mmCIF file of N, CA and C in Angstrom:
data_model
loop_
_atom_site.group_PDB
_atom_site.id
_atom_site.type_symbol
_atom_site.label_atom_id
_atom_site.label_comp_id
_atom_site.label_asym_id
_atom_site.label_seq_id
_atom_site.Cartn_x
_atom_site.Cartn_y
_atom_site.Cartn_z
ATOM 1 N N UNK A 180 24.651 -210.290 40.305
ATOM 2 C CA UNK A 180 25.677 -209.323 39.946
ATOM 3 C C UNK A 180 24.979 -207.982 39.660
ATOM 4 N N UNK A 181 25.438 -206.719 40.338
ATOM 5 C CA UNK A 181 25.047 -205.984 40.234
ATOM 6 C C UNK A 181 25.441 -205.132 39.011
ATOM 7 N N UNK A 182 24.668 -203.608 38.312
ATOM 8 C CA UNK A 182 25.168 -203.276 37.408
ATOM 9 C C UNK A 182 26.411 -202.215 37.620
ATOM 10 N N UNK A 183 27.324 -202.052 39.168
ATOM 11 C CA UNK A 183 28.119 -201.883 39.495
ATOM 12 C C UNK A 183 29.433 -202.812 39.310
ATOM 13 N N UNK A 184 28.914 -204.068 39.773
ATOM 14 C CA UNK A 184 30.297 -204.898 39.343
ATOM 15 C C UNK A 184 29.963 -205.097 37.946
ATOM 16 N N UNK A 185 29.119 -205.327 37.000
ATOM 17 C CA UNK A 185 29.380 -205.545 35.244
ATOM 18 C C UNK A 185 30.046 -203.925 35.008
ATOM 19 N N UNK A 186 30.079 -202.573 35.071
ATOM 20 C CA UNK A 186 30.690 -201.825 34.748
ATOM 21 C C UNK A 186 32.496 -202.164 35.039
ATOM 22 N N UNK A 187 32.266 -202.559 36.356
ATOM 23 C CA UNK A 187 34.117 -202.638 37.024
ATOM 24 C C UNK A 187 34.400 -203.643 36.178
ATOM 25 N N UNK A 188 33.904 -205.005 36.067
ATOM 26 C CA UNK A 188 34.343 -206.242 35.100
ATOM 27 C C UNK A 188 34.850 -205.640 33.957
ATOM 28 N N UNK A 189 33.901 -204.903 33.233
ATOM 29 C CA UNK A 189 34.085 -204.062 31.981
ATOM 30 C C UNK A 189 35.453 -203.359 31.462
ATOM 31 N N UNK A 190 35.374 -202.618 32.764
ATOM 32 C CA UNK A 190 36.469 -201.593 32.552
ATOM 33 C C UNK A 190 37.692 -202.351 32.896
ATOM 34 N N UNK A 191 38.340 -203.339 33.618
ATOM 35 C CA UNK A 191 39.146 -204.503 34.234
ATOM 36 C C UNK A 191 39.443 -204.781 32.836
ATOM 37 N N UNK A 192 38.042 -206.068 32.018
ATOM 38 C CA UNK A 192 38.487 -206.335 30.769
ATOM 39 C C UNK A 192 39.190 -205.379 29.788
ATOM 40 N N UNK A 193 38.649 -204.144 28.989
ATOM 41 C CA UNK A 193 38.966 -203.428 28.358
ATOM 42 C C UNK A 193 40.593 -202.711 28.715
ATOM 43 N N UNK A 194 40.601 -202.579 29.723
ATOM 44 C CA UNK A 194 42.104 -202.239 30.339
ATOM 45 C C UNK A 194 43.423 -203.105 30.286
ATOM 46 N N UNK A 195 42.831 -204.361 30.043
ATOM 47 C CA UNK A 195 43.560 -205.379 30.175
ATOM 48 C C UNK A 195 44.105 -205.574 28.477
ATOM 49 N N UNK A 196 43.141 -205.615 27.871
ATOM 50 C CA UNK A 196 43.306 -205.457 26.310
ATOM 51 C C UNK A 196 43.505 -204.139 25.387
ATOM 52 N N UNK A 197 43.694 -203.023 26.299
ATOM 53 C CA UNK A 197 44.551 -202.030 25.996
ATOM 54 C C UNK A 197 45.978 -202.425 25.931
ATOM 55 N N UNK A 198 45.930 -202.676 27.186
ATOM 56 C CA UNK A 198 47.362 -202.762 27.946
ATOM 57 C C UNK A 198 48.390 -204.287 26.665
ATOM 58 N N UNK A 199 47.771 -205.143 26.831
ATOM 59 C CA UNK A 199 47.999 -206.211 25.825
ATOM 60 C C UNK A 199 48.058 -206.207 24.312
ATOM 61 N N UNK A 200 47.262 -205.083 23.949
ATOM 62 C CA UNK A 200 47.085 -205.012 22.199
ATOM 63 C C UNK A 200 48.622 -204.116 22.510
ATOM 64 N N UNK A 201 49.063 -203.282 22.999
ATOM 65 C CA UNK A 201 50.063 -202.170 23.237
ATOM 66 C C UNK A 201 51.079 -203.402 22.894
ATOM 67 N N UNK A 202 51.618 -204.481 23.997
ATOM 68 C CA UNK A 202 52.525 -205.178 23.652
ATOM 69 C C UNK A 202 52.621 -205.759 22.692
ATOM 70 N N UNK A 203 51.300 -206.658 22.236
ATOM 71 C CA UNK A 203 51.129 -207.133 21.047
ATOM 72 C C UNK A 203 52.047 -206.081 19.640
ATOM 73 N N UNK A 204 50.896 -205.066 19.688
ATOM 74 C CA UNK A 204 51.656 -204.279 18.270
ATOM 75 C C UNK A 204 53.320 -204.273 18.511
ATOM 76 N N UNK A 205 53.689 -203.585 19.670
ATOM 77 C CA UNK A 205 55.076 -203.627 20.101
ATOM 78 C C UNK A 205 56.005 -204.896 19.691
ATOM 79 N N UNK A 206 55.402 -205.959 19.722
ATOM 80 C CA UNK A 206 56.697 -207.018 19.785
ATOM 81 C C UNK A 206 55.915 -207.248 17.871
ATOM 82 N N UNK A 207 54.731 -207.564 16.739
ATOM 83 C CA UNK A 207 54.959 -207.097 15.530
ATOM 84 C C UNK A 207 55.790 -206.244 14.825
ATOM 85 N N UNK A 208 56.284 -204.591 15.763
ATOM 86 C CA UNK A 208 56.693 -203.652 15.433
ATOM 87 C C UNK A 208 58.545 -204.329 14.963
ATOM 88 N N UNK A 209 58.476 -204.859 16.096
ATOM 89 C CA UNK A 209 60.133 -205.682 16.298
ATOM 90 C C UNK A 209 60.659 -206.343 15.015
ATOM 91 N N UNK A 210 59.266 -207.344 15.093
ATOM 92 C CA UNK A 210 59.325 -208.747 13.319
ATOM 93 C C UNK A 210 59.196 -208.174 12.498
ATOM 94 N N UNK A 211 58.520 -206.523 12.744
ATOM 95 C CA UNK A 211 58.607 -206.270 10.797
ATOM 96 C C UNK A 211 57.335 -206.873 10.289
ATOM 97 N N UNK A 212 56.036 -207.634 11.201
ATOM 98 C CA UNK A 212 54.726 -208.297 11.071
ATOM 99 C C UNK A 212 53.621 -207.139 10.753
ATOM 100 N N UNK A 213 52.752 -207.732 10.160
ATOM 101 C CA UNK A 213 51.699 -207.068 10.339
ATOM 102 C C UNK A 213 51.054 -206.212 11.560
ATOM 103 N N UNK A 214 50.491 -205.294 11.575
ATOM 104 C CA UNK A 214 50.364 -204.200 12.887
ATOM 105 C C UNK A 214 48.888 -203.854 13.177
ATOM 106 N N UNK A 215 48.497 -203.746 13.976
ATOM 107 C CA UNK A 215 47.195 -203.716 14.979
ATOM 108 C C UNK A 215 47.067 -201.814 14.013
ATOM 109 N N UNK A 216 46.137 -201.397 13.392
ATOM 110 C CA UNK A 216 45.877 -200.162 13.330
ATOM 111 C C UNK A 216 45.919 -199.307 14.421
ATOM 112 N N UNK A 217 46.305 -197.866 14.714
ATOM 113 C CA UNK A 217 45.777 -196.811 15.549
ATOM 114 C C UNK A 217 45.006 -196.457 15.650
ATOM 115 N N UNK A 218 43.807 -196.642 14.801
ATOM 116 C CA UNK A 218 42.489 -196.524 14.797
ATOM 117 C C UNK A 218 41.881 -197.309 16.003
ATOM 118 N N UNK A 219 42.384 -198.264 15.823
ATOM 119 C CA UNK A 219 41.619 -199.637 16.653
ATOM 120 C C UNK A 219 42.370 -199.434 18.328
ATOM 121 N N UNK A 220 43.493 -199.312 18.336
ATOM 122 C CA UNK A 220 44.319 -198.499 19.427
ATOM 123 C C UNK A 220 43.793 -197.854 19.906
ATOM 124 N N UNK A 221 43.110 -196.619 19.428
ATOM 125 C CA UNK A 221 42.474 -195.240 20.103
ATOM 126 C C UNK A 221 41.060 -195.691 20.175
ATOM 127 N N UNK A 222 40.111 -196.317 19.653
ATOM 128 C CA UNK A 222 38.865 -196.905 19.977
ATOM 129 C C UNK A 222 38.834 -197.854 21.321
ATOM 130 N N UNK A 223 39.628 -198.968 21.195
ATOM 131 C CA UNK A 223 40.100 -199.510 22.913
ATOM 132 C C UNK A 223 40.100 -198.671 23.708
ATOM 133 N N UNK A 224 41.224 -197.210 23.693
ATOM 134 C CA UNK A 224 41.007 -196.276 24.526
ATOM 135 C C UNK A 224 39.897 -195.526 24.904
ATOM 136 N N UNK A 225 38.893 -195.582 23.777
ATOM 137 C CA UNK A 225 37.711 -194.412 24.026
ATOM 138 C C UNK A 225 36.229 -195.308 24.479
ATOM 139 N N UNK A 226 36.333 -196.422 24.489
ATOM 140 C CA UNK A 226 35.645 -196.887 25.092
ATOM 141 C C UNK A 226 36.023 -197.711 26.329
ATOM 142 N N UNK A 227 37.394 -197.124 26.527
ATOM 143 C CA UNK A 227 37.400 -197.482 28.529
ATOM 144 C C UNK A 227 38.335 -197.987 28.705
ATOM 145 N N UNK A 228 39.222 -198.490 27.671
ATOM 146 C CA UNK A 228 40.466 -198.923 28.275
ATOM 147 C C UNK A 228 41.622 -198.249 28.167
ATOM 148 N N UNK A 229 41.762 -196.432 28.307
ATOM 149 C CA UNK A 229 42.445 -195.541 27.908
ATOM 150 C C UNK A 229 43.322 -195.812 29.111
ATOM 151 N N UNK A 230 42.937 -196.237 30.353
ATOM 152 C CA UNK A 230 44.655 -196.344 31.248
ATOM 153 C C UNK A 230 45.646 -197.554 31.366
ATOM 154 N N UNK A 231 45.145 -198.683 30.714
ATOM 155 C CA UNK A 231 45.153 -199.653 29.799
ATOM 156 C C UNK A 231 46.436 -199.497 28.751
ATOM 157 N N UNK A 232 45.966 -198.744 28.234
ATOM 158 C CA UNK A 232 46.345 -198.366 26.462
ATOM 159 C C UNK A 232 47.927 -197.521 27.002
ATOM 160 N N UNK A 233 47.663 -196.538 28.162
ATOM 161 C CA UNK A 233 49.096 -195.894 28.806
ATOM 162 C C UNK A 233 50.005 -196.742 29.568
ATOM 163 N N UNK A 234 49.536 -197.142 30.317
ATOM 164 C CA UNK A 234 50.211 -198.085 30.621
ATOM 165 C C UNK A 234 51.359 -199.108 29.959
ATOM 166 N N UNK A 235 50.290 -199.536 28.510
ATOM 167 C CA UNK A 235 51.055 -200.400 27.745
ATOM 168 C C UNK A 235 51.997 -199.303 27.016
ATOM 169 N N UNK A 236 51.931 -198.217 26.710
ATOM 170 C CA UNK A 236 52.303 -197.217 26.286
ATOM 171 C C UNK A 236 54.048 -197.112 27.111
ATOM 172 N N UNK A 237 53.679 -197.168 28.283
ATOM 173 C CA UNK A 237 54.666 -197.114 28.876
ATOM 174 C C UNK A 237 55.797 -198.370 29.289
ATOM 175 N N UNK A 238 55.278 -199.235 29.656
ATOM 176 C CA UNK A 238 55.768 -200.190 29.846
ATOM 177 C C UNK A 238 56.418 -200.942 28.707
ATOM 178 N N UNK A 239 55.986 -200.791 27.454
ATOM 179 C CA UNK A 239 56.747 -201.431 26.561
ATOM 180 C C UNK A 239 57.268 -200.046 25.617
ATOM 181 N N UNK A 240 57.438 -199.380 25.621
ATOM 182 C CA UNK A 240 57.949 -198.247 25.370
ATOM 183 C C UNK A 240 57.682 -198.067 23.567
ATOM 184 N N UNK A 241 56.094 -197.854 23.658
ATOM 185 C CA UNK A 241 55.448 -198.236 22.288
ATOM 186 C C UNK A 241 54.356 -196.717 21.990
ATOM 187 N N UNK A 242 54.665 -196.335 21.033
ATOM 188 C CA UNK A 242 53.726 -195.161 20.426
ATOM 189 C C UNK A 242 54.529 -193.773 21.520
ATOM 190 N N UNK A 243 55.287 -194.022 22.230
ATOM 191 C CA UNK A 243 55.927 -192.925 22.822
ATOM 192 C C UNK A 243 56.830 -191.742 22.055
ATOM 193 N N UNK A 244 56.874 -191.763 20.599
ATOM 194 C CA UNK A 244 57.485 -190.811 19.616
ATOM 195 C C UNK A 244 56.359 -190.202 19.318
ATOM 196 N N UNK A 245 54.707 -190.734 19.235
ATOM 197 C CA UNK A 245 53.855 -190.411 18.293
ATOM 198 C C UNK A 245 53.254 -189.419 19.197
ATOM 199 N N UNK A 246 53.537 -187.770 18.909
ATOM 200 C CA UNK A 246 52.445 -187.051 19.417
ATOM 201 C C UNK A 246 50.938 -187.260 19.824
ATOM 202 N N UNK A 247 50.690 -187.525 19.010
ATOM 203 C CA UNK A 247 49.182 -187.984 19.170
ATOM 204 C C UNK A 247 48.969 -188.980 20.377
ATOM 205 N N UNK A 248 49.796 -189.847 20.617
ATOM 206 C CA UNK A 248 49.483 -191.257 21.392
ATOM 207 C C UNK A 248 49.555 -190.506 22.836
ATOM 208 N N UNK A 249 51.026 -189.523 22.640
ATOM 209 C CA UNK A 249 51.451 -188.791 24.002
ATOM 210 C C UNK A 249 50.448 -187.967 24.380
ATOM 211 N N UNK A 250 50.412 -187.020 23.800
ATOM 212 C CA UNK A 250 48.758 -186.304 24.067
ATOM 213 C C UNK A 250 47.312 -186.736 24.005
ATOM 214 N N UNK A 251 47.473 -187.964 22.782
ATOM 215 C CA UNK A 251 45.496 -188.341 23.289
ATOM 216 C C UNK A 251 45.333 -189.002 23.980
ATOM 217 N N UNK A 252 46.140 -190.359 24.274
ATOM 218 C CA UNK A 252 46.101 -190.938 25.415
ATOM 219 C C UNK A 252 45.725 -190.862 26.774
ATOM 220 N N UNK A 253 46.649 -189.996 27.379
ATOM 221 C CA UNK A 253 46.145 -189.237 28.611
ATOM 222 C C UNK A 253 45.113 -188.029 28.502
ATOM 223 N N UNK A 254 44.680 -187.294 27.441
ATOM 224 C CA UNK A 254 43.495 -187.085 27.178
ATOM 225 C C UNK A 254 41.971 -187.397 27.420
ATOM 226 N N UNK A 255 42.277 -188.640 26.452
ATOM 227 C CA UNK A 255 41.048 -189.785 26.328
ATOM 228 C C UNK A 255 40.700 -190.151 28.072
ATOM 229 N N UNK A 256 41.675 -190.535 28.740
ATOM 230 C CA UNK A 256 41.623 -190.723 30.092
ATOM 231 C C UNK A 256 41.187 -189.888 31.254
ATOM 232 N N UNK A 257 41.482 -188.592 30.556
ATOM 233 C CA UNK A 257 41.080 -187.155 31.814
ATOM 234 C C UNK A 257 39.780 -186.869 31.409
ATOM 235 N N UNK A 258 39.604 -187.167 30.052
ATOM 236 C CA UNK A 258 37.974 -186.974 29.573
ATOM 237 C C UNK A 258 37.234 -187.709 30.633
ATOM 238 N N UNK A 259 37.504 -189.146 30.106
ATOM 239 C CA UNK A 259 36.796 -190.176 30.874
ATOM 240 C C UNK A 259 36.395 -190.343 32.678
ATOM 241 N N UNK A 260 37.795 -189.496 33.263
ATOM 242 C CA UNK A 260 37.080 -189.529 34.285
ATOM 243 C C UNK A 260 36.711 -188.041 34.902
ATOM 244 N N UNK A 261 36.410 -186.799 33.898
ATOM 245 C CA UNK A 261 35.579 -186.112 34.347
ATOM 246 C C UNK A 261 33.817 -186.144 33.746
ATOM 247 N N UNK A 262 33.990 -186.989 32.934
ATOM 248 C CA UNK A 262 32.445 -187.428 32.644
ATOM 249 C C UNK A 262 32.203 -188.224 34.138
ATOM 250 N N UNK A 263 33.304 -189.652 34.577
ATOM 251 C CA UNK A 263 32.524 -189.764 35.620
ATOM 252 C C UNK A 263 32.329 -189.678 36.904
ATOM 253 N N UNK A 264 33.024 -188.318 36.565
ATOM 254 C CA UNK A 264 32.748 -187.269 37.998
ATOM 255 C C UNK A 264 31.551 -186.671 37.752
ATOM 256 N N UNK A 265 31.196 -186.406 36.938
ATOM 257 C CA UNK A 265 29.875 -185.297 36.143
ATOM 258 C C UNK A 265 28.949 -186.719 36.208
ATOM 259 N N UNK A 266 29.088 -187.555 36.236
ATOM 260 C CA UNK A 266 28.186 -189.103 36.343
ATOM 261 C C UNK A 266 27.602 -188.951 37.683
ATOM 262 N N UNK A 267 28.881 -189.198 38.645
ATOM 263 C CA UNK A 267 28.420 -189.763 39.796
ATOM 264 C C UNK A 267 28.064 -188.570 40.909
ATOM 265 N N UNK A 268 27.956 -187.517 40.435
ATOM 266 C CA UNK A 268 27.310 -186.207 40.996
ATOM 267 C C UNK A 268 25.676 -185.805 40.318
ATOM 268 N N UNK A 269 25.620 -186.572 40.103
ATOM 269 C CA UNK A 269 23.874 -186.462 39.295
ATOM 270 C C UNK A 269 22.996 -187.351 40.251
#
């Protein structure tokens, strides 16, 4: 395995558990349960699973009031892939 496919695996996993913690908090939000922090939300995102994190954003129609989620979200994501544009031009 190259260190091309462990990055893609990476980013696959982390995206996947963006996307999933999103529903998760979402259907707690419903019961009135205990709740996944935004802290921990926006860390998933900043280490790679920020289209992940929109996605779930969208699809379960979760953190979509919260300025912050609307703007850092897709943020965190435009960051991420002009670093790796600025990556893969070196």
């Amino acid at each position: 395995m190259t260190i091309y496919h462990i990055i893609v695996l990476y980013l696959i996993i982390v995206n996947i558990t963006g996307f999933a913690m999103m529903g998760i908090d979402k259907q707690k939000a419903i019961k009135k349960r205990w709740r996944i922090r935004e802290s921990t939300l926006f860390l998933v995102a900043l280490i790679g699973g920020s289209f992940g994190s929109i996605l779930g954003m969208r699809v379960f129609h979760h953190k979509t009031k919260h300025w912050y989620f609307v703007c850092g979200m897709p943020l965190i994501f435009i960051l991420q892939i002009v670093m790796f544009i600025i990556m893969i031009r070196k």
